[in-house]
């Protein structure tokens, strides 16, 4: 700063100055004016920068070197740390920084180099060696931090301004890496020792995890973790788990093996958290999964999937899915085996005729079980749910028609009166489950035929458990297959309701007759197109019944001219008032049973031939009827000779000694049980309907396309037809249509067809 001498016009003064050695100018004289005296402070710069004493740098460095040596040897420092810090700052202020940095580095390097000798001892066991290495590393880190705190000014000025120079801390790491850890034998013994400790821990022994954490942290800080340790560690891991996987797959069952794999993965994850570097986690877990799972996926599934599914081992199945989802290609492999299992198990249920009785219940139980596995164990994976549906559809349709027939009968069993096992909610749940199985069936027309036949019996004999349940099932079928599928079934319900109205009117009509009948007649009027076709059977009815039929015919045709009534005795039933020794009873029986029993009003005993001649009942039906009356639970007739079967020479008489606790006794109606002939005729009727549908589809396609090749026509038919059909059957229907002039072959190309208008 320039000398500041101000002169004021009002006050004149002179000042004598003297310079002291710190550069402060001191006023030595006083000035006065009229009003009083004042002091002025004048500050000047050094004319020359103060010089350090000749031996100051060397003396200061000796002091600093002694302090560094004391730190390295863990002895007490003679000097105050603040004094040492100030000394470093003074040296740096006088541009001694480069020399100071080099000297410090050399001292540290000499000390680190001297440490290598303690690791040359061959007598040390691996654990002692590791502990010594760890102690050396911890000491080195502590010493470096202490040294850095003294030389902090150097670190934050000179080193920071020179980007090529490492910081004091980085220098410490570099020296330790270069002179100790990068030494071949030392590094090998260190890594070997660490790997040995990890292997011991994997074998169930307890090891010092803090020691491993410290040593692996050292390798990571020194940036040699990957090349010196991780590569060898992963290689050893691969070797260990490859051998373990091979051995345990032979020794253990699948559930036990899966739990072992899960435990191993948990252990390795814990190892990463405890002492391994985070970067090792992904390759380590990947290696374990590959060796314990990836290499044995097919073997695990072939050996254990069916056992787990058969035993409904939900926990292990969830674990299996969880483990396989981690391995490349795991879930697709599991999916394929899951699909194959369902096809195999389901194919056994459907393809074994001996099990037909329980087929539908077994299918429902199996579907429930697989649903639970897909939902609870396979994480509701869409691919697994779709694969299950495909597998069910495949195996159910391996056996054409039979599953559809049995599902219809199962529904009949559930909807029939007397089925008290289910509440309304349970019934609804059962019907929903049945609809799921029904969806898988290709031949839905077979189901419709048998369902219609059984529904007719339930409605006509009053065997339906609940109208609400019947209508609920109808609604489900309509929603699934469309209105055309259920139109006839709905027509059957409509006929029953109309019949009730007609009977109310008929009752009023008979009451107005001059001679009302002793018998009470109930008639169901069925539209022929809606109901199953029944074979007409002429039987000899009693005159009272014939007369009442004529009265009804007159009444009905009087209201509906142009209609034709055809009586169906096979569907009729009656209530007979009977008198036994025990007292009066009422018998609820079929019309055929009625005709047989009424004969015993006219005589005591009759032979099979006499009964057949009098009633006109067809022989097979008559034998079943007599069997129900004389060989069943309610034996109102006695058979001579005794036996379960009806033979030609058998004779029958009325059982006056019949006893029963109920007043109204229902004698099982034979026509309720489906005969083999009925079953065959129903199936044949379905095939006949299919032929008509194929013919209609061919004509519809040809009318639209006019000309079409055979293969294209067949392909189009497969798209339009809703039931399974063989190519041979299609060819027969095409030939039939050609014979009937609906279409013709091309004269030059036999595989080409033309529509004939």
XYZ file of C-alpha atoms in Angstrom, residues 76-521:
446
model
C 4.039 -41.495 20.799
C 4.665 -38.356 18.727
C 7.071 -35.893 20.366
C 5.513 -32.837 18.811
C 2.151 -31.143 18.981
C -0.043 -32.104 15.975
C -1.076 -28.483 15.464
C 2.610 -27.460 15.392
C 3.282 -30.186 12.781
C 0.304 -29.068 10.665
C 1.606 -25.416 10.865
C 5.070 -26.594 9.850
C 3.627 -28.290 6.712
C 1.683 -25.114 5.911
C 4.849 -22.971 6.294
C 6.833 -25.274 3.988
C 4.044 -25.233 1.388
C 3.931 -21.413 1.540
C 7.609 -21.332 0.538
C 7.122 -23.660 -2.454
C 8.724 -26.715 -0.893
C 5.595 -28.781 -1.730
C 7.074 -30.984 -4.536
C 10.031 -31.964 -2.412
C 7.873 -32.523 0.640
C 5.441 -34.756 -1.365
C 8.313 -36.874 -2.753
C 9.947 -37.241 0.645
C 6.666 -38.279 2.277
C 5.960 -40.823 -0.462
C 9.462 -42.293 -0.105
C 9.130 -42.677 3.675
C 5.748 -44.401 3.284
C 7.061 -46.644 0.504
C 10.071 -47.721 2.579
C 7.800 -48.596 5.470
C 5.357 -50.612 3.297
C 8.219 -52.474 1.601
C 9.505 -53.492 5.013
C 6.110 -55.072 5.830
C 6.350 -57.731 3.122
C 8.825 -59.819 5.104
C 6.260 -60.797 7.741
C 4.235 -62.588 5.011
C 7.152 -64.711 3.835
C 6.896 -67.094 6.806
C 5.922 -70.546 5.525
C 5.062 -71.839 8.999
C 1.884 -69.723 9.255
C -1.399 -71.589 8.732
C -3.925 -69.976 6.408
C -6.153 -68.478 9.128
C -3.171 -66.943 10.992
C -1.884 -65.585 7.680
C -5.275 -63.949 6.986
C -5.405 -62.428 10.468
C -1.873 -61.037 10.035
C -2.792 -59.620 6.643
C -5.923 -58.038 8.084
C -3.971 -56.544 11.013
C -1.371 -55.130 8.624
C -4.109 -53.624 6.424
C -5.999 -52.119 9.350
C -2.756 -50.612 10.710
C -1.864 -49.246 7.294
C -5.297 -47.582 6.914
C -5.128 -46.070 10.409
C -1.556 -44.810 9.820
C -2.429 -43.323 6.416
C -5.389 -41.420 7.894
C -3.160 -40.051 10.702
C -0.390 -39.040 8.280
C -2.911 -37.399 5.976
C -4.311 -35.336 8.869
C -0.809 -33.867 9.458
C -0.137 -33.287 5.743
C -3.693 -32.107 5.004
C -2.518 -28.677 3.789
C -0.215 -30.362 1.263
C -3.068 -32.691 0.174
C -5.519 -29.832 -0.331
C -3.253 -27.408 -2.114
C -0.333 -28.842 -4.056
C -1.819 -32.349 -4.697
C -5.268 -30.983 -5.531
C -3.764 -28.546 -8.066
C -1.821 -31.363 -9.785
C -4.338 -33.739 -11.331
C -1.672 -36.323 -12.172
C -0.647 -36.776 -8.548
C -2.597 -39.228 -6.349
C -3.855 -37.962 -2.983
C -2.075 -39.071 0.176
C -4.833 -41.667 0.822
C -4.658 -42.973 -2.769
C -0.852 -43.055 -2.507
C -1.184 -45.225 0.607
C -3.529 -47.618 -1.259
C -1.249 -47.701 -4.298
C 1.826 -48.535 -2.184
C 0.009 -51.299 -0.284
C -1.304 -52.745 -3.538
C 2.017 -52.601 -5.386
C 4.291 -53.880 -2.633
C 2.094 -56.296 -0.664
C -1.151 -57.423 -2.321
C 0.245 -57.589 -5.859
C 3.097 -59.774 -4.661
C 2.364 -63.148 -6.320
C 2.833 -65.555 -3.387
C 1.184 -63.165 -0.912
C -1.841 -62.624 -3.116
C -2.200 -66.355 -3.761
C -2.040 -67.216 -0.042
C -4.544 -64.455 0.762
C -7.094 -65.532 -1.879
C -6.552 -69.239 -1.128
C -7.172 -68.560 2.547
C -10.360 -66.578 1.860
C -11.686 -69.302 -0.476
C -10.876 -71.975 2.121
C -12.835 -70.079 4.788
C -15.834 -69.691 2.420
C -15.746 -73.408 1.543
C -15.692 -74.281 5.254
C -18.708 -72.067 5.826
C -20.519 -73.725 2.901
C -19.811 -77.086 4.542
C -21.530 -75.950 7.726
C -18.585 -74.736 9.802
C -18.555 -71.372 11.605
C -16.040 -68.828 10.299
C -14.989 -65.269 11.237
C -17.208 -63.241 8.888
C -15.817 -59.881 10.051
C -12.325 -61.038 9.017
C -13.592 -62.033 5.559
C -15.548 -58.775 5.230
C -12.424 -56.747 6.081
C -10.108 -58.654 3.709
C -12.561 -58.617 0.786
C -13.148 -54.902 1.478
C -9.363 -54.479 1.237
C -9.256 -56.189 -2.183
C -12.167 -54.046 -3.322
C -10.540 -50.791 -2.081
C -7.274 -51.773 -3.784
C -9.254 -52.459 -7.014
C -7.958 -56.002 -7.382
C -11.190 -57.730 -6.189
C -12.412 -58.873 -9.607
C -9.208 -60.196 -11.143
C -7.604 -61.584 -7.993
C -10.631 -62.975 -6.140
C -13.986 -62.939 -7.963
C -12.942 -64.947 -11.019
C -11.475 -67.748 -8.882
C -14.371 -67.587 -6.428
C -16.978 -68.043 -9.187
C -14.944 -70.870 -10.721
C -14.765 -72.663 -7.340
C -18.510 -72.044 -6.814
C -19.270 -73.613 -10.199
C -17.132 -76.640 -9.427
C -18.647 -77.141 -5.957
C -22.302 -76.838 -7.005
C -21.884 -78.871 -10.200
C -20.635 -81.811 -8.105
C -23.265 -81.212 -5.396
C -26.089 -81.072 -7.958
C -25.059 -84.360 -9.564
C -24.697 -86.103 -6.203
C -27.927 -84.851 -4.578
C -30.070 -85.537 -7.658
C -29.144 -89.194 -7.191
C -29.501 -89.284 -3.405
C -32.532 -87.131 -2.613
C -36.153 -86.999 -3.706
C -37.366 -83.881 -5.526
C -39.131 -82.052 -2.619
C -36.024 -82.426 -0.446
C -33.769 -81.326 -3.313
C -35.883 -78.199 -3.976
C -35.703 -77.159 -0.322
C -31.916 -77.701 -0.452
C -31.604 -75.445 -3.536
C -33.723 -72.731 -1.868
C -31.532 -72.930 1.252
C -28.327 -72.715 -0.800
C -29.592 -69.633 -2.654
C -30.565 -67.997 0.636
C -27.101 -68.758 2.069
C -25.319 -67.257 -0.957
C -27.476 -64.105 -0.808
C -26.652 -63.816 2.885
C -22.959 -64.208 2.009
C -23.198 -61.237 -0.363
C -24.849 -59.119 2.339
C -22.308 -60.181 4.978
C -18.921 -59.930 3.264
C -18.888 -60.274 -0.527
C -18.919 -57.268 -2.834
C -22.392 -56.365 -4.163
C -21.171 -56.719 -7.766
C -20.627 -60.476 -7.139
C -24.297 -61.143 -6.345
C -25.634 -61.467 -9.897
C -22.957 -63.831 -11.321
C -22.817 -65.838 -8.060
C -26.587 -66.471 -7.843
C -26.695 -67.121 -11.589
C -23.976 -69.809 -11.216
C -25.748 -71.510 -8.297
C -29.074 -71.522 -10.168
C -27.415 -72.871 -13.323
C -25.595 -75.725 -11.579
C -28.341 -76.780 -9.141
C -31.375 -76.084 -11.372
C -30.522 -75.269 -14.988
C -28.501 -78.457 -15.521
C -31.204 -80.678 -13.944
C -34.524 -79.091 -15.030
C -35.790 -82.014 -17.093
C -34.581 -84.577 -14.524
C -36.311 -82.713 -11.665
C -39.613 -82.529 -13.567
C -39.509 -86.108 -14.834
C -38.610 -87.431 -11.406
C -40.825 -85.251 -9.227
C -43.552 -83.166 -10.894
C -46.124 -85.977 -11.005
C -45.318 -86.889 -7.359
C -45.847 -83.263 -6.273
C -49.097 -82.919 -8.254
C -50.462 -86.325 -7.217
C -49.765 -85.554 -3.565
C -51.048 -81.971 -3.912
C -47.754 -80.734 -2.382
C -48.746 -77.066 -2.678
C -45.742 -75.623 -0.822
C -43.185 -77.545 -2.916
C -45.044 -76.716 -6.162
C -44.923 -73.003 -5.290
C -41.204 -73.375 -4.534
C -40.661 -75.243 -7.818
C -42.339 -72.428 -9.785
C -40.406 -69.770 -7.870
C -37.058 -71.501 -8.506
C -37.754 -72.302 -12.182
C -38.808 -68.700 -12.845
C -35.221 -67.643 -12.033
C -33.567 -69.960 -14.562
C -33.404 -69.277 -18.289
C -35.953 -71.507 -20.039
C -37.258 -72.756 -16.670
C -40.897 -71.721 -16.970
C -41.380 -72.945 -20.592
C -39.956 -76.348 -19.552
C -42.224 -76.489 -16.489
C -45.190 -75.419 -18.647
C -44.620 -78.286 -21.102
C -44.348 -80.922 -18.348
C -47.419 -79.477 -16.612
C -49.407 -79.734 -19.867
C -48.182 -83.307 -20.432
C -49.115 -84.314 -16.869
C -52.685 -82.994 -17.256
C -53.110 -84.794 -20.591
C -51.768 -88.038 -19.145
C -53.740 -87.974 -15.876
C -56.928 -86.716 -17.533
C -56.567 -89.211 -20.382
C -56.570 -91.989 -17.785
C -59.816 -90.681 -16.240
C -61.568 -90.389 -19.607
C -60.046 -93.380 -21.361
C -60.848 -96.072 -18.773
C -64.382 -97.458 -19.384
C -64.352 -99.159 -15.941
C -64.210 -95.678 -14.357
C -67.097 -94.220 -16.405
C -69.346 -94.222 -13.339
C -67.112 -91.691 -11.548
C -65.674 -89.975 -14.634
C -67.416 -86.598 -14.292
C -66.842 -86.282 -10.539
C -63.194 -87.239 -11.058
C -62.897 -84.606 -13.814
C -64.428 -81.920 -11.581
C -62.110 -82.829 -8.693
C -59.094 -82.890 -11.021
C -60.033 -79.479 -12.505
C -60.443 -78.012 -8.995
C -57.045 -79.376 -8.003
C -55.303 -78.004 -11.111
C -57.046 -74.624 -10.668
C -55.734 -74.410 -7.108
C -52.205 -75.227 -8.302
C -52.373 -72.615 -11.099
C -53.809 -69.953 -8.784
C -51.888 -70.657 -5.589
C -48.578 -72.141 -6.764
C -48.035 -70.795 -10.282
C -48.822 -67.180 -9.425
C -51.936 -67.094 -11.661
C -49.615 -67.195 -14.677
C -51.785 -66.735 -17.784
C -49.646 -69.144 -19.836
C -50.159 -71.959 -17.306
C -53.935 -71.349 -17.117
C -54.203 -71.415 -20.930
C -52.044 -74.548 -21.139
C -54.338 -76.253 -18.612
C -57.409 -75.390 -20.715
C -55.744 -76.707 -23.881
C -54.731 -79.935 -22.123
C -58.260 -80.515 -20.765
C -59.771 -79.900 -24.189
C -57.290 -82.310 -25.776
C -57.757 -85.302 -23.456
C -61.564 -84.967 -23.045
C -62.023 -85.146 -26.821
C -59.661 -88.115 -27.214
C -62.698 -90.265 -26.469
C -65.535 -88.905 -28.610
C -69.132 -88.616 -27.308
C -68.827 -90.570 -24.049
C -67.749 -87.645 -21.816
C -70.591 -85.519 -23.254
C -73.102 -88.288 -22.487
C -71.801 -88.788 -18.952
C -71.806 -85.053 -18.195
C -75.482 -84.910 -19.233
C -76.248 -87.840 -16.913
C -74.280 -86.228 -14.092
C -76.359 -83.052 -14.450
C -79.504 -85.224 -14.453
C -78.373 -86.872 -11.224
C -77.802 -83.496 -9.571
C -81.067 -81.931 -10.778
C -83.230 -84.944 -9.967
C -85.544 -84.867 -6.938
C -84.173 -86.710 -3.936
C -80.754 -85.099 -4.324
C -80.672 -83.454 -0.909
C -76.904 -83.110 -0.700
C -76.766 -79.535 -1.987
C -78.307 -76.193 -1.014
C -79.266 -73.723 -3.748
C -75.877 -71.975 -3.512
C -73.991 -75.288 -3.639
C -76.122 -76.427 -6.576
C -75.296 -73.212 -8.442
C -71.600 -73.758 -7.737
C -71.779 -77.382 -8.981
C -73.540 -76.289 -12.202
C -70.892 -73.597 -12.800
C -68.139 -76.204 -12.445
C -69.954 -78.568 -14.822
C -70.200 -75.758 -17.386
C -66.408 -75.323 -17.272
C -65.940 -79.003 -18.186
C -68.775 -78.728 -20.754
C -66.879 -75.932 -22.564
C -64.032 -78.305 -23.386
C -66.325 -80.757 -25.245
C -66.428 -80.604 -29.042
C -69.502 -82.842 -29.524
C -71.981 -80.607 -27.706
C -74.843 -82.052 -29.779
C -74.309 -85.402 -27.982
C -74.682 -83.637 -24.642
C -77.826 -81.897 -25.907
C -79.428 -85.193 -27.004
C -78.854 -86.960 -23.667
C -79.653 -83.857 -21.629
C -82.938 -83.433 -23.507
C -83.890 -87.064 -22.930
C -83.128 -86.855 -19.195
C -84.847 -83.483 -18.849
C -87.966 -84.986 -20.482
C -88.047 -87.762 -17.860
C -87.573 -85.282 -15.011
C -90.374 -83.071 -16.256
C -92.858 -85.817 -17.163
C -92.439 -87.901 -14.033
C -92.186 -84.839 -11.776
C -88.667 -85.797 -10.717
C -87.094 -82.343 -11.016
C -85.615 -81.140 -7.713
C -86.003 -77.432 -8.427
C -87.481 -75.441 -11.290
C -85.068 -72.607 -10.441
C -82.066 -74.937 -10.776
C -83.428 -76.284 -14.094
C -83.873 -72.762 -15.471
C -80.464 -71.711 -14.168
C -78.840 -74.598 -16.063
C -80.818 -73.688 -19.174
C -79.657 -70.080 -18.887
C -76.019 -71.208 -18.589
C -76.350 -73.416 -21.691
C -77.976 -70.555 -23.613
C -75.184 -68.171 -22.631
C -72.545 -70.734 -23.638
C -74.003 -72.108 -26.888
C -76.570 -69.568 -28.046
C -80.387 -69.491 -28.286
C -80.553 -72.098 -31.079
C -78.982 -74.716 -28.774
C -81.614 -74.286 -26.050
C -84.695 -73.430 -28.123
C -86.090 -77.009 -27.942
C -85.288 -77.286 -24.233
C -87.132 -74.025 -23.577
C -90.028 -75.383 -25.671
C -90.256 -78.393 -23.310
C -90.723 -76.087 -20.302
C -93.294 -74.095 -22.239
C -95.238 -77.316 -23.058
C -95.358 -78.243 -19.357
C -96.738 -74.834 -18.409
C -99.349 -74.925 -21.199
C -100.328 -78.461 -20.142
C -101.159 -77.187 -16.640
C -103.518 -74.586 -18.108
C -105.125 -77.205 -20.388
C -105.690 -79.547 -17.393
C -107.445 -76.800 -15.407
C -109.809 -76.301 -18.362
C -110.243 -80.078 -18.794
C -111.149 -80.497 -15.123
C -113.907 -77.910 -15.496
C -115.031 -79.642 -18.697
C -115.348 -83.094 -17.019
C -117.256 -81.675 -14.058
C -119.919 -80.450 -16.480
C -120.285 -83.956 -18.022
C -123.460 -85.928 -17.262
C -121.437 -88.967 -16.132
C -118.149 -87.807 -14.496
C -115.449 -90.494 -14.441
C -114.229 -92.204 -11.244
C -110.653 -91.851 -12.528
C -108.596 -88.650 -12.427
C -106.660 -88.082 -15.650
